[in-house]
Amino acid sequence: MDQGFSAVAGKVPAPCLVLAGVSGIQFGAALAPSAYPQAGAAGVVFLRLLIAGLILCVLWRPRRQALKSAKGAWKTVLAAGTLLAGHHIAFFEAVDHIPLGIVATIEFLGPFAIALAGSRRALDLLPGCLAAGGVLLLSGGGSISLPAVGLALAAGAACCWAGYILVSARMATRLSGGQGLAVAITWAALLSAPYGIARAGSGLLDPHVLWVAAVVAVVSSVLPYSLNLEALRRIPPRVFGVLTSLEPAAGALFGLLVLGQRLDRYQWFGIAAVACASIAATYLGPGKRRISRVRATSGSLTSHRSADGGCGRARAPQPGAISRLTAGPRRTPGEPDNHGG
């Protein structure tokens, strides 16, 4: 599975992998509420993570030796799983209070903040101001009232999602394939188990709940996170955050088509403002001079490793440098990364 999936995904452009992941996540988020009457958001989250973790463990067969041989792998994997558990609970609970499109838009501010984190010019603050205006339109400019608890949960999901992007980028450089992802999601399922079982009870055994949770686990966890992990091997977290700019629009579209959630014009303007802010961040981002500097750093790093057998260290690249500079020497699928952080 490791070599086969990586080989297939490697032929697909990284941006397409990210966009496919975005669509899957939002479709799953729109489908999950159909099981809320029986199990609630907490029960669906627990089952989704449990099923996804089991599937990924069967497919990727994580090896303890690989986790032990990669420096800092266990801490990174457990941190990723903890952030995933927090994100899933906050996100799906938020969808139970406010429309999916608005939840997805607020959640998107997490990766959007990563996209702006490497900014060094005053001009780069303009997308942030545009995004802030979009959030104001979402929360206070429309005729549809939004409960404060839903907004707070969506904000919590944004923070967890931003943290997961950063941590999973490190996980992708330390472990081959989806071994780390399988362990991370399984750990997330264990963390969410007490909350899900306490809230859902016997509803977890309802056939409809099990069916919905299984579908959501595949289309909204197994495929998207595997695709995102492969994409993060080729693009940095900053670019990944920018590419997810369509997530708010995807959430609003699936919320309308699947859940029948309608937004007023001000809230649609807010979603458009956040998406446009991401596009602006793309065009105002580092230009050819930054790319040249990255390439120079890459050449320096390559020559330095060649001189000392591949284990040497060069100066840390600037924020936003492509992830292959921090990933160490290129390795074949299935080979554990022994170079550490």
PDB file of N, CA, C and O in Angstrom, residues 237-267:
ATOM      1  N   PRO A 237       3.990  24.022   4.469  1.00  0.00           N
ATOM      2  CA  PRO A 237       2.723  24.336   5.137  1.00  0.00           C
ATOM      3  C   PRO A 237       2.121  25.658   4.690  1.00  0.00           C
ATOM      4  O   PRO A 237       0.904  25.794   4.595  1.00  0.00           O
ATOM      5  N   ARG A 238       2.952  26.643   4.393  1.00  0.00           N
ATOM      6  CA  ARG A 238       2.429  27.950   3.990  1.00  0.00           C
ATOM      7  C   ARG A 238       1.645  27.849   2.678  1.00  0.00           C
ATOM      8  O   ARG A 238       0.559  28.390   2.549  1.00  0.00           O
ATOM      9  N   VAL A 239       2.204  27.136   1.696  1.00  0.00           N
ATOM     10  CA  VAL A 239       1.515  26.961   0.414  1.00  0.00           C
ATOM     11  C   VAL A 239       0.273  26.082   0.596  1.00  0.00           C
ATOM     12  O   VAL A 239      -0.768  26.331  -0.014  1.00  0.00           O
ATOM     13  N   PHE A 240       0.388  25.077   1.437  1.00  0.00           N
ATOM     14  CA  PHE A 240      -0.761  24.218   1.718  1.00  0.00           C
ATOM     15  C   PHE A 240      -1.923  25.048   2.260  1.00  0.00           C
ATOM     16  O   PHE A 240      -3.079  24.857   1.876  1.00  0.00           O
ATOM     17  N   GLY A 241      -1.623  25.982   3.167  1.00  0.00           N
ATOM     18  CA  GLY A 241      -2.664  26.823   3.719  1.00  0.00           C
ATOM     19  C   GLY A 241      -3.338  27.676   2.664  1.00  0.00           C
ATOM     20  O   GLY A 241      -4.559  27.865   2.681  1.00  0.00           O
ATOM     21  N   VAL A 242      -2.552  28.184   1.720  1.00  0.00           N
ATOM     22  CA  VAL A 242      -3.126  29.014   0.663  1.00  0.00           C
ATOM     23  C   VAL A 242      -4.007  28.189  -0.268  1.00  0.00           C
ATOM     24  O   VAL A 242      -5.077  28.628  -0.701  1.00  0.00           O
ATOM     25  N   LEU A 243      -3.593  26.966  -0.563  1.00  0.00           N
ATOM     26  CA  LEU A 243      -4.344  26.123  -1.493  1.00  0.00           C
ATOM     27  C   LEU A 243      -5.709  25.732  -0.948  1.00  0.00           C
ATOM     28  O   LEU A 243      -6.618  25.370  -1.715  1.00  0.00           O
ATOM     29  N   THR A 244      -5.872  25.781   0.353  1.00  0.00           N
ATOM     30  CA  THR A 244      -7.169  25.417   0.933  1.00  0.00           C
ATOM     31  C   THR A 244      -8.141  26.596   0.922  1.00  0.00           C
ATOM     32  O   THR A 244      -9.158  26.561   1.620  1.00  0.00           O
ATOM     33  N   SER A 245      -7.860  27.610   0.123  1.00  0.00           N
ATOM     34  CA  SER A 245      -8.725  28.794   0.086  1.00  0.00           C
ATOM     35  C   SER A 245     -10.131  28.493  -0.417  1.00  0.00           C
ATOM     36  O   SER A 245     -11.055  29.266  -0.181  1.00  0.00           O
ATOM     37  N   LEU A 246     -10.292  27.375  -1.116  1.00  0.00           N
ATOM     38  CA  LEU A 246     -11.628  27.009  -1.600  1.00  0.00           C
ATOM     39  C   LEU A 246     -12.450  26.279  -0.545  1.00  0.00           C
ATOM     40  O   LEU A 246     -13.621  25.983  -0.786  1.00  0.00           O
ATOM     41  N   GLU A 247     -11.872  25.992   0.602  1.00  0.00           N
ATOM     42  CA  GLU A 247     -12.604  25.245   1.620  1.00  0.00           C
ATOM     43  C   GLU A 247     -13.866  25.968   2.095  1.00  0.00           C
ATOM     44  O   GLU A 247     -14.904  25.320   2.251  1.00  0.00           O
ATOM     45  N   PRO A 248     -13.840  27.277   2.363  1.00  0.00           N
ATOM     46  CA  PRO A 248     -15.085  27.948   2.762  1.00  0.00           C
ATOM     47  C   PRO A 248     -16.188  27.819   1.714  1.00  0.00           C
ATOM     48  O   PRO A 248     -17.344  27.542   2.049  1.00  0.00           O
ATOM     49  N   ALA A 249     -15.831  28.018   0.447  1.00  0.00           N
ATOM     50  CA  ALA A 249     -16.835  27.905  -0.610  1.00  0.00           C
ATOM     51  C   ALA A 249     -17.345  26.469  -0.724  1.00  0.00           C
ATOM     52  O   ALA A 249     -18.538  26.237  -0.929  1.00  0.00           O
ATOM     53  N   ALA A 250     -16.442  25.487  -0.586  1.00  0.00           N
ATOM     54  CA  ALA A 250     -16.859  24.089  -0.649  1.00  0.00           C
ATOM     55  C   ALA A 250     -17.804  23.756   0.500  1.00  0.00           C
ATOM     56  O   ALA A 250     -18.809  23.055   0.320  1.00  0.00           O
ATOM     57  N   GLY A 251     -17.490  24.260   1.692  1.00  0.00           N
ATOM     58  CA  GLY A 251     -18.369  24.013   2.833  1.00  0.00           C
ATOM     59  C   GLY A 251     -19.746  24.615   2.631  1.00  0.00           C
ATOM     60  O   GLY A 251     -20.770  23.984   2.936  1.00  0.00           O
ATOM     61  N   ALA A 252     -19.793  25.852   2.118  1.00  0.00           N
ATOM     62  CA  ALA A 252     -21.082  26.500   1.873  1.00  0.00           C
ATOM     63  C   ALA A 252     -21.875  25.756   0.800  1.00  0.00           C
ATOM     64  O   ALA A 252     -23.101  25.596   0.903  1.00  0.00           O
ATOM     65  N   LEU A 253     -21.168  25.276  -0.243  1.00  0.00           N
ATOM     66  CA  LEU A 253     -21.853  24.570  -1.327  1.00  0.00           C
ATOM     67  C   LEU A 253     -22.429  23.240  -0.847  1.00  0.00           C
ATOM     68  O   LEU A 253     -23.608  22.932  -1.102  1.00  0.00           O
ATOM     69  N   PHE A 254     -21.633  22.445  -0.139  1.00  0.00           N
ATOM     70  CA  PHE A 254     -22.133  21.166   0.362  1.00  0.00           C
ATOM     71  C   PHE A 254     -23.188  21.380   1.448  1.00  0.00           C
ATOM     72  O   PHE A 254     -24.120  20.577   1.573  1.00  0.00           O
ATOM     73  N   GLY A 255     -23.046  22.441   2.226  1.00  0.00           N
ATOM     74  CA  GLY A 255     -24.072  22.743   3.215  1.00  0.00           C
ATOM     75  C   GLY A 255     -25.409  23.047   2.574  1.00  0.00           C
ATOM     76  O   GLY A 255     -26.463  22.664   3.086  1.00  0.00           O
ATOM     77  N   LEU A 256     -25.362  23.721   1.424  1.00  0.00           N
ATOM     78  CA  LEU A 256     -26.587  24.050   0.703  1.00  0.00           C
ATOM     79  C   LEU A 256     -27.176  22.814   0.022  1.00  0.00           C
ATOM     80  O   LEU A 256     -28.385  22.555   0.119  1.00  0.00           O
ATOM     81  N   LEU A 257     -26.329  22.039  -0.666  1.00  0.00           N
ATOM     82  CA  LEU A 257     -26.817  20.899  -1.440  1.00  0.00           C
ATOM     83  C   LEU A 257     -27.247  19.726  -0.565  1.00  0.00           C
ATOM     84  O   LEU A 257     -28.251  19.060  -0.863  1.00  0.00           O
ATOM     85  N   VAL A 258     -26.503  19.454   0.509  1.00  0.00           N
ATOM     86  CA  VAL A 258     -26.784  18.274   1.322  1.00  0.00           C
ATOM     87  C   VAL A 258     -27.676  18.607   2.514  1.00  0.00           C
ATOM     88  O   VAL A 258     -28.602  17.861   2.831  1.00  0.00           O
ATOM     89  N   LEU A 259     -27.407  19.730   3.174  1.00  0.00           N
ATOM     90  CA  LEU A 259     -28.135  20.071   4.394  1.00  0.00           C
ATOM     91  C   LEU A 259     -29.225  21.109   4.173  1.00  0.00           C
ATOM     92  O   LEU A 259     -30.023  21.366   5.076  1.00  0.00           O
ATOM     93  N   GLY A 260     -29.251  21.718   3.002  1.00  0.00           N
ATOM     94  CA  GLY A 260     -30.246  22.751   2.750  1.00  0.00           C
ATOM     95  C   GLY A 260     -30.017  24.013   3.557  1.00  0.00           C
ATOM     96  O   GLY A 260     -30.964  24.765   3.813  1.00  0.00           O
ATOM     97  N   GLN A 261     -28.771  24.276   3.946  1.00  0.00           N
ATOM     98  CA  GLN A 261     -28.444  25.466   4.743  1.00  0.00           C
ATOM     99  C   GLN A 261     -28.239  26.658   3.815  1.00  0.00           C
ATOM    100  O   GLN A 261     -27.311  26.677   3.012  1.00  0.00           O
ATOM    101  N   ARG A 262     -29.095  27.639   3.949  1.00  0.00           N
ATOM    102  CA  ARG A 262     -29.007  28.830   3.119  1.00  0.00           C
ATOM    103  C   ARG A 262     -28.378  29.971   3.899  1.00  0.00           C
ATOM    104  O   ARG A 262     -28.648  30.157   5.093  1.00  0.00           O
ATOM    105  N   LEU A 263     -27.542  30.741   3.227  1.00  0.00           N
ATOM    106  CA  LEU A 263     -26.897  31.899   3.823  1.00  0.00           C
ATOM    107  C   LEU A 263     -27.432  33.159   3.167  1.00  0.00           C
ATOM    108  O   LEU A 263     -27.856  33.143   2.001  1.00  0.00           O
ATOM    109  N   ASP A 264     -27.417  34.266   3.902  1.00  0.00           N
ATOM    110  CA  ASP A 264     -27.852  35.517   3.285  1.00  0.00           C
ATOM    111  C   ASP A 264     -26.684  36.127   2.506  1.00  0.00           C
ATOM    112  O   ASP A 264     -25.559  35.638   2.543  1.00  0.00           O
ATOM    113  N   ARG A 265     -26.969  37.193   1.803  1.00  0.00           N
ATOM    114  CA  ARG A 265     -25.957  37.749   0.896  1.00  0.00           C
ATOM    115  C   ARG A 265     -24.740  38.268   1.641  1.00  0.00           C
ATOM    116  O   ARG A 265     -23.618  38.190   1.139  1.00  0.00           O
ATOM    117  N   TYR A 266     -24.930  38.807   2.843  1.00  0.00           N
ATOM    118  CA  TYR A 266     -23.785  39.313   3.597  1.00  0.00           C
ATOM    119  C   TYR A 266     -22.832  38.175   3.977  1.00  0.00           C
ATOM    120  O   TYR A 266     -21.609  38.335   3.965  1.00  0.00           O
ATOM    121  N   GLN A 267     -23.386  37.043   4.324  1.00  0.00           N
ATOM    122  CA  GLN A 267     -22.553  35.916   4.710  1.00  0.00           C
ATOM    123  C   GLN A 267     -21.850  35.307   3.498  1.00  0.00           C
ATOM    124  O   GLN A 267     -20.709  34.854   3.604  1.00  0.00           O
TER     125      GLN A 267
END
